[in-house]
Coordinates of C-alpha atoms in Angstrom, one line a residue:
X22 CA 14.5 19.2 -8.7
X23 CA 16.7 16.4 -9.2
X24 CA 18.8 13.7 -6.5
X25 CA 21.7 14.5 -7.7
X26 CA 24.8 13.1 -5.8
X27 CA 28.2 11.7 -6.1
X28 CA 28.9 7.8 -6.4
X29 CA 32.1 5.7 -6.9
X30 CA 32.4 3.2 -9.8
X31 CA 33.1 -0.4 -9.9
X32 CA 36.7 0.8 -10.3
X33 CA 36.8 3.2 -7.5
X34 CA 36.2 6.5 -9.2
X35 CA 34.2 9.2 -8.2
X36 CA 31.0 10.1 -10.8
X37 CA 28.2 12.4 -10.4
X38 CA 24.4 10.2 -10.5
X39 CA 21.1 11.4 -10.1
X40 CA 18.8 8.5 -8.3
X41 CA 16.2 7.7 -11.0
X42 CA 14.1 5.2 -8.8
X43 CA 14.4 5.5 -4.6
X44 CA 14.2 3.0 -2.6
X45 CA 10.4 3.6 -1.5
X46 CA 9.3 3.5 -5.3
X47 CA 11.1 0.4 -6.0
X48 CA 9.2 -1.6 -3.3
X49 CA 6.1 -0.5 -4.6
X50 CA 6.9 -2.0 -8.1
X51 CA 7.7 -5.2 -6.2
X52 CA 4.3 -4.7 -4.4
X53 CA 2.8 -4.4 -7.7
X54 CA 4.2 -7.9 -9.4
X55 CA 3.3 -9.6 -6.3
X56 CA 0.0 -8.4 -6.3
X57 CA -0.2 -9.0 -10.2
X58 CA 0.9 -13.0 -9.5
X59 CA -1.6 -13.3 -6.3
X60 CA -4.0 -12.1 -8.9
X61 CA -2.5 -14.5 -11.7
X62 CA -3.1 -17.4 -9.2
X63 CA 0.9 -18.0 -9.0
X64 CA 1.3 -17.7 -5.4
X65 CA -1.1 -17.5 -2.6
X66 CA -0.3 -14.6 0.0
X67 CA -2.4 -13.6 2.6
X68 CA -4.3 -10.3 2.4
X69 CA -6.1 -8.0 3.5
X70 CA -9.1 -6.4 0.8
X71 CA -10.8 -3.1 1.3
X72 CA -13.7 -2.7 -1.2
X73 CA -15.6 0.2 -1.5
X74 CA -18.5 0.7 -4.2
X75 CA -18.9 4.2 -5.9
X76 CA -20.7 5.9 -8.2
X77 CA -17.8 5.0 -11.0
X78 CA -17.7 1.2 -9.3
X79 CA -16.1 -0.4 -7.0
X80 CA -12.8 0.5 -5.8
X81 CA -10.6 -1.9 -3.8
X82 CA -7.3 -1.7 -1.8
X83 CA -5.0 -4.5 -0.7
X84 CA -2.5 -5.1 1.6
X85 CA 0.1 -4.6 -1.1
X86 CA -1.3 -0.9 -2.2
X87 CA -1.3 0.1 1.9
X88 CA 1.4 2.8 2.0
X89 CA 2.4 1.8 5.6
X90 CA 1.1 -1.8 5.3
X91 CA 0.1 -2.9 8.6
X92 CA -0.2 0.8 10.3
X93 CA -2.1 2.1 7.4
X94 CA -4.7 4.3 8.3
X95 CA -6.6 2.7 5.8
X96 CA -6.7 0.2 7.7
X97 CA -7.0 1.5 11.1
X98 CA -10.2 3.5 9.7
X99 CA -11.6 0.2 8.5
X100 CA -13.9 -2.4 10.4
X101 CA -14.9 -6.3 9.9
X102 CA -18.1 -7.3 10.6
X103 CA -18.9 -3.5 11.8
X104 CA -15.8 -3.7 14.8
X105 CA -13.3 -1.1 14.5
X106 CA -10.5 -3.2 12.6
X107 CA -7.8 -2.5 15.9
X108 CA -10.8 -4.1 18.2
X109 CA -10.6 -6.9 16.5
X110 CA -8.6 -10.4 17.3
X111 CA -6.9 -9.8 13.9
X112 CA -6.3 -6.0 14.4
X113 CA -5.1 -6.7 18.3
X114 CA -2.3 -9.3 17.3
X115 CA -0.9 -7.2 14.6
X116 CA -0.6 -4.5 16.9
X117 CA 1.3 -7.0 19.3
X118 CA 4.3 -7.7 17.4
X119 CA 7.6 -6.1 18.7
X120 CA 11.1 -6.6 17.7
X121 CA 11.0 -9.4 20.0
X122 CA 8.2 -11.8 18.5
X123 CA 7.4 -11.1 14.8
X124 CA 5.3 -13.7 14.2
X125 CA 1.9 -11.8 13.8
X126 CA 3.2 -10.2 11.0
X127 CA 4.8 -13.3 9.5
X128 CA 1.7 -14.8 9.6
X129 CA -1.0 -12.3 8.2
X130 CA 1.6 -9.1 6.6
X131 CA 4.6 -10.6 5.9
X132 CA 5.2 -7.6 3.4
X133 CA 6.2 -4.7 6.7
X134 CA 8.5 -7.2 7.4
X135 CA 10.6 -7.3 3.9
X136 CA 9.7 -4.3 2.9
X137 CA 9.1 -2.2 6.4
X138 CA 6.6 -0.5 8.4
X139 CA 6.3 1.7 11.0
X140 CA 2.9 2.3 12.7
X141 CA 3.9 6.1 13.3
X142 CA 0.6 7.1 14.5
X143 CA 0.2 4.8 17.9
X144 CA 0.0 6.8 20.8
X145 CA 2.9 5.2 23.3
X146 CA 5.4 2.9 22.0
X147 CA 6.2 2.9 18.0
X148 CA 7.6 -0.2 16.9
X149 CA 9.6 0.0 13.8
X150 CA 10.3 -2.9 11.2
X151 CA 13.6 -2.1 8.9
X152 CA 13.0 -3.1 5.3
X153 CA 15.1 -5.9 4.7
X154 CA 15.1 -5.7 0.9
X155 CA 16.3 -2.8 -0.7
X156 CA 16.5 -1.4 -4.2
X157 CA 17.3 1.8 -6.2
X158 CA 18.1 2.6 -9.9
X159 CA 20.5 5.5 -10.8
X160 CA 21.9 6.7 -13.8
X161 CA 26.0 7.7 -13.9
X162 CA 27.2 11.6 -15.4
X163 CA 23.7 13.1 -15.5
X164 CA 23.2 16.0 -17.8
X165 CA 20.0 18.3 -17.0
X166 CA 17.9 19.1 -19.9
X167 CA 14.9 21.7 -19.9
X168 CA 11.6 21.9 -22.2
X169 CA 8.7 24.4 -22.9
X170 CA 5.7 23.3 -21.5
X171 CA 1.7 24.8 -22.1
X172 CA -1.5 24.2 -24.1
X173 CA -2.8 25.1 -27.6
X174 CA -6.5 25.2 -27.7
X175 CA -7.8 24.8 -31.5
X176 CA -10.5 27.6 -30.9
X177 CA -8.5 29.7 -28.4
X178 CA -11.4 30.5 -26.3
X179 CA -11.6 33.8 -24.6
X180 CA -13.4 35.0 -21.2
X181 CA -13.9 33.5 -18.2
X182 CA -15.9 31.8 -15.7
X183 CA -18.2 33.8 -13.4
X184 CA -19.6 30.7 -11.5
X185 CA -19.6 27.4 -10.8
X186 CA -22.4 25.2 -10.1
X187 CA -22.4 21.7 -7.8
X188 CA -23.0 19.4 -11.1
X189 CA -19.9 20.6 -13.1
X190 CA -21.6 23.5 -14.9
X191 CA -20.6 27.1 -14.9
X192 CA -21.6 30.3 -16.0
X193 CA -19.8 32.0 -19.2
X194 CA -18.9 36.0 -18.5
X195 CA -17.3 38.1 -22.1
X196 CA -13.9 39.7 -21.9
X197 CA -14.1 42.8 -20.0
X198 CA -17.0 41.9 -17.7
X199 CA -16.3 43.3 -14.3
X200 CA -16.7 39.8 -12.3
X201 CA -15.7 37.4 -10.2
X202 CA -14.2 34.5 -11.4
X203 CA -11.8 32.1 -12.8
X204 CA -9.9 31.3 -16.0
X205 CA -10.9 29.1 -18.8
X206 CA -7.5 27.7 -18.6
X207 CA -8.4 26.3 -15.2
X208 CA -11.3 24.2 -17.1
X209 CA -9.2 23.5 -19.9
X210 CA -10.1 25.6 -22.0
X211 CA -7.9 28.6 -24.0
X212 CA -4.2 28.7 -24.6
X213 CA -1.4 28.3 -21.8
X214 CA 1.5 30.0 -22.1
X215 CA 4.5 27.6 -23.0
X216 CA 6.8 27.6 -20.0
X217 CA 10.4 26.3 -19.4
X218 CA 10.0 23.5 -17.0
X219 CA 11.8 20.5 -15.8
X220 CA 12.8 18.2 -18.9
X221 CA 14.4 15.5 -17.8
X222 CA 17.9 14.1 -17.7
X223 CA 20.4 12.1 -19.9
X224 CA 22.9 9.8 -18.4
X225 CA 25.1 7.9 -19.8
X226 CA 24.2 4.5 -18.0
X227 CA 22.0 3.0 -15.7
X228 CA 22.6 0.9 -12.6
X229 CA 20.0 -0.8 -10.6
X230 CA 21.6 -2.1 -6.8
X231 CA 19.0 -4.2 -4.9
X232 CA 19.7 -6.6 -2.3
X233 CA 18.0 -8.6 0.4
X234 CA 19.9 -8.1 3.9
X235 CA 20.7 -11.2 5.8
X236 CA 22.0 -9.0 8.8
X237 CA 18.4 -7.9 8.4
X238 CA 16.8 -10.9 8.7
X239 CA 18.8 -12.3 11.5
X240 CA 17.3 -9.6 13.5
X241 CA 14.0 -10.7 13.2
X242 CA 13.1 -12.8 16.6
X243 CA 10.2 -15.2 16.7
X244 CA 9.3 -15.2 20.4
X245 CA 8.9 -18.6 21.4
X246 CA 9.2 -20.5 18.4
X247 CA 12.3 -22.8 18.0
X248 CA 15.3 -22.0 16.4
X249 CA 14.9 -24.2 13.2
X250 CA 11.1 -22.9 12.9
X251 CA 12.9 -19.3 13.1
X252 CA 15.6 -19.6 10.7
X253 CA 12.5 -21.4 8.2
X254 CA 10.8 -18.3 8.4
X255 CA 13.6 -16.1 7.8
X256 CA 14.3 -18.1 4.2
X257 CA 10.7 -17.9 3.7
X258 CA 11.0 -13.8 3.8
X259 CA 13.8 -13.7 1.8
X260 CA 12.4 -16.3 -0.6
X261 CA 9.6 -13.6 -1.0
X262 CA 11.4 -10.7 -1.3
X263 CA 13.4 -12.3 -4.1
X264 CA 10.0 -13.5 -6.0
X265 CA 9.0 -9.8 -6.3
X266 CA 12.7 -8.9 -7.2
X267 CA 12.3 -11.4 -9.9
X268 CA 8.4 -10.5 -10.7
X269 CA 9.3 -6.8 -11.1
X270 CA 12.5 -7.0 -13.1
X271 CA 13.6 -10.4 -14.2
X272 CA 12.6 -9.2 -17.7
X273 CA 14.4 -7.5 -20.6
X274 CA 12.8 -4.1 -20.2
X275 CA 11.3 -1.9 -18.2
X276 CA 8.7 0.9 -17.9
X277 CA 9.9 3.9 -15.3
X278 CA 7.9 6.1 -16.3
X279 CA 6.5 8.1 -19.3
X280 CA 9.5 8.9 -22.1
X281 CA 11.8 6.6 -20.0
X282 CA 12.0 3.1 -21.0
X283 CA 15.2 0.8 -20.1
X284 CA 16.6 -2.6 -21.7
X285 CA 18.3 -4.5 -19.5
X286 CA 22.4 -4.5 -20.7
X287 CA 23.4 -7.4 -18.4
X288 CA 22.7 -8.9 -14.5
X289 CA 24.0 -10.8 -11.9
X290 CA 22.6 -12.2 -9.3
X291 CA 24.5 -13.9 -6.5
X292 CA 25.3 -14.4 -2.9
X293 CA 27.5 -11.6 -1.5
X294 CA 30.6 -13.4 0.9
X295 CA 33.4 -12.4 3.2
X296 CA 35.0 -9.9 1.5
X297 CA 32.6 -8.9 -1.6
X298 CA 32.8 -12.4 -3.7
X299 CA 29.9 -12.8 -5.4
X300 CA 28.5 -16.2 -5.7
X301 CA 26.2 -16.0 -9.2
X302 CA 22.6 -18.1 -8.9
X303 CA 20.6 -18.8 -11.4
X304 CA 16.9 -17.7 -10.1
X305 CA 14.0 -17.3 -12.2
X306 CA 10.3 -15.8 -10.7
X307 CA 8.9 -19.4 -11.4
X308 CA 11.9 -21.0 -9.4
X309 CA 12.1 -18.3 -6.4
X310 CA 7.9 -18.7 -6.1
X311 CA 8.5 -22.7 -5.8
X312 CA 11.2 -22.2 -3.3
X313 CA 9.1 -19.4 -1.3
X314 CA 5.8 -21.7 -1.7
X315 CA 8.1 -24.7 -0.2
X316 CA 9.5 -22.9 2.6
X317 CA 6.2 -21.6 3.6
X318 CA 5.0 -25.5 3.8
X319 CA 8.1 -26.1 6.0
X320 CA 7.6 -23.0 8.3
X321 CA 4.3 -24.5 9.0
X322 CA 5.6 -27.9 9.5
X323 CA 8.0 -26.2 12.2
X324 CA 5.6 -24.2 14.1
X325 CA 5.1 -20.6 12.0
X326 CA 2.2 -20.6 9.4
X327 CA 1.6 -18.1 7.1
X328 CA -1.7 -17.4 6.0
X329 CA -2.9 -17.8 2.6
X330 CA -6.5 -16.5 2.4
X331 CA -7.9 -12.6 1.7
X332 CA -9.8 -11.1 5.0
X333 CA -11.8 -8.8 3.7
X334 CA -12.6 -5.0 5.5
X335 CA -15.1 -2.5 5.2
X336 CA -14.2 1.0 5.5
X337 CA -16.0 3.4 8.5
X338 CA -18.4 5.6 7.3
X339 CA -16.1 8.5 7.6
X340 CA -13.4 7.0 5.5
X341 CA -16.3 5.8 2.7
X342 CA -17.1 9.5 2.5
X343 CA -13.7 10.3 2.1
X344 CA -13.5 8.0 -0.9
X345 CA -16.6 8.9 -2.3
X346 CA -15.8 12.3 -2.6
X347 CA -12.3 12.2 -3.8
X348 CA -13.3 10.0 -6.9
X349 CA -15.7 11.2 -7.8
X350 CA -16.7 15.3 -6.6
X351 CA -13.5 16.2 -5.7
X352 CA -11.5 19.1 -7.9
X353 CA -8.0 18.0 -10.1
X354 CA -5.3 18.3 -8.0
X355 CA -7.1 20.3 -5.0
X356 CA -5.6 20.0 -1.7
X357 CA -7.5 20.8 2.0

């Protein structure tokens, strides 16, 4: 199915769209190009690392791949230096922040503060961080389109399976035979029926909205830190969130996603004032990194340092087993 919905125009009239990008999708992109420039050695951002080796290598998680970033149960089911990662001084003053005093996440996940969090699965009192940067991409007067989907095989292999074994193998059984089993189809094997499924949607423009919400960040309190130190902090956020803006599309195209690639038309970016003037900047990734790298330095100067270095956690033996399995014995697509 598709989001459609209806959406007024720069000129106040009213259009159909259907959302191409939501906003949770969008901030994982940003995620993405910060990670990408940490990695790059353009910015140094403090993170958390979960590495766990498998029988097709080593697989590791960040801060930025977390779906619920500082409540992730990735990293509640994680330990450093074999303590349970919520025992821990680290784990503890993460858990500690409240709308009141932000200033464990500032310094150690600054990303559930731009992006939000909301550690949903705390017994007792939830705190909830709003996102402060927000983005979407939409396209205007959508029209649905349809397509056949399915599967030639060269041979068109007939029969079926009568068995599976543990290593991947499985026991052939001829058409007719009276057993138990499943479909060639489900191994790949054999045609699939062409189908009409989903195919997409043609619009005739797309918009991409994306702000970072200075109401937001006023919000955020400090606890005892002083005023200047807070509203350092607050430019240092917003510096961020506008480096991964500028990471993740500052550029003149784009990938969505398969069969759907954009070219940037035009842009603004600008300061919105009293009453909807827009005040156009000229901001680059290179020049928003600087300024967040600068602000940082000053935040510390005031009182409220970031950190810059990667902690790294283990997972628990239940959650390595959990991996393990998934990668690699795990069937396509199967669900519990």
């Amino acid at each position: 199915m598709y989001l459609v919905e209806s959406r007024r125009d720069a000129e106040g009239h009213e259009r159909r769209s259907v959302v191409l990008d939501q906003v949770p999708s969008q901030a994982n992109r940003v995620e993405r190009a910060l990670l990408q420039a940490h990695r790059a050695g353009r910015v140094a951002l403090p993170m958390f690392e979960l590495s766990v080796p498998t029988e097709i290598g080593a697989v590791r998680l960040t801060s930025l791949d977390f779906p619920h970033r500082f409540a992730d149960a990735y990293l509640r089911d994680s330990e450093i230096n074999g303590k349970r990662f919520h025992d821990t001084p680290t784990g503890q003053a993460l858990r500690s922040a409240s709308s009141e005093d932000v200033r464990p996440l500032f310094e150690r996940e600054p990303y559930s503060l731009v992006f939000g969090a909301w550690d949903s699965h705390r017994a007792g009192y939830k705190p909830r961080f709003a996102r402060v940067y927000v983005s979407e991409m939409y396209g205007l007067d959508p029209v649905e389109g349809s397509r056949m989907g399915g599967r030639m095989d060269p041979l068109n292999l007939q029969g079926s399976v009568s068995a599976r074994r543990p290593d991947g193998g499985w026991t052939y059984a001829l058409p007719g035979e009276k057993v138990k089993g499943s479909r060639l189809s489900e191994l790949g094997h054999g045609h699939i029926l062409a189908q009409e499924t989903l195919g997409g949607v043609t619009v005739k423009e797309v918009h991409r909205r994306g702000w970072v919400s200075f109401a937001g960040l006023e919000r955020l309190q400090f606890g005892d830190a002083s005023p200047e130190a807070g509203w350092i902090a607050r430019a240092c956020l917003a510096a961020l969130a506008l480096a991964g803006d500028r990471l993740a599309f500052g550029r003149p195209s784009l990938e969505l996603r398969s069969g759907c690639d954009l070219t940037r038309v035009s842009e603004t970016v600008a300061f919105e004032r009293d009453g909807g003037e827009l005040e156009p900047i000229d901001v680059s990734a290179a020049s928003a990194l600087a300024a967040f790298d600068e602000l940082r330095q000053r935040a510390a100067k005031a009182g409220l340092a970031m950190d810059a270095d990667v902690v790294s956690v283990s997972p628990s033996p239940q959650l390595a087993a959990a991996i393990r399995y998934s990668l690699t014995q795990a069937a396509p697509d199967s669900e519990e």
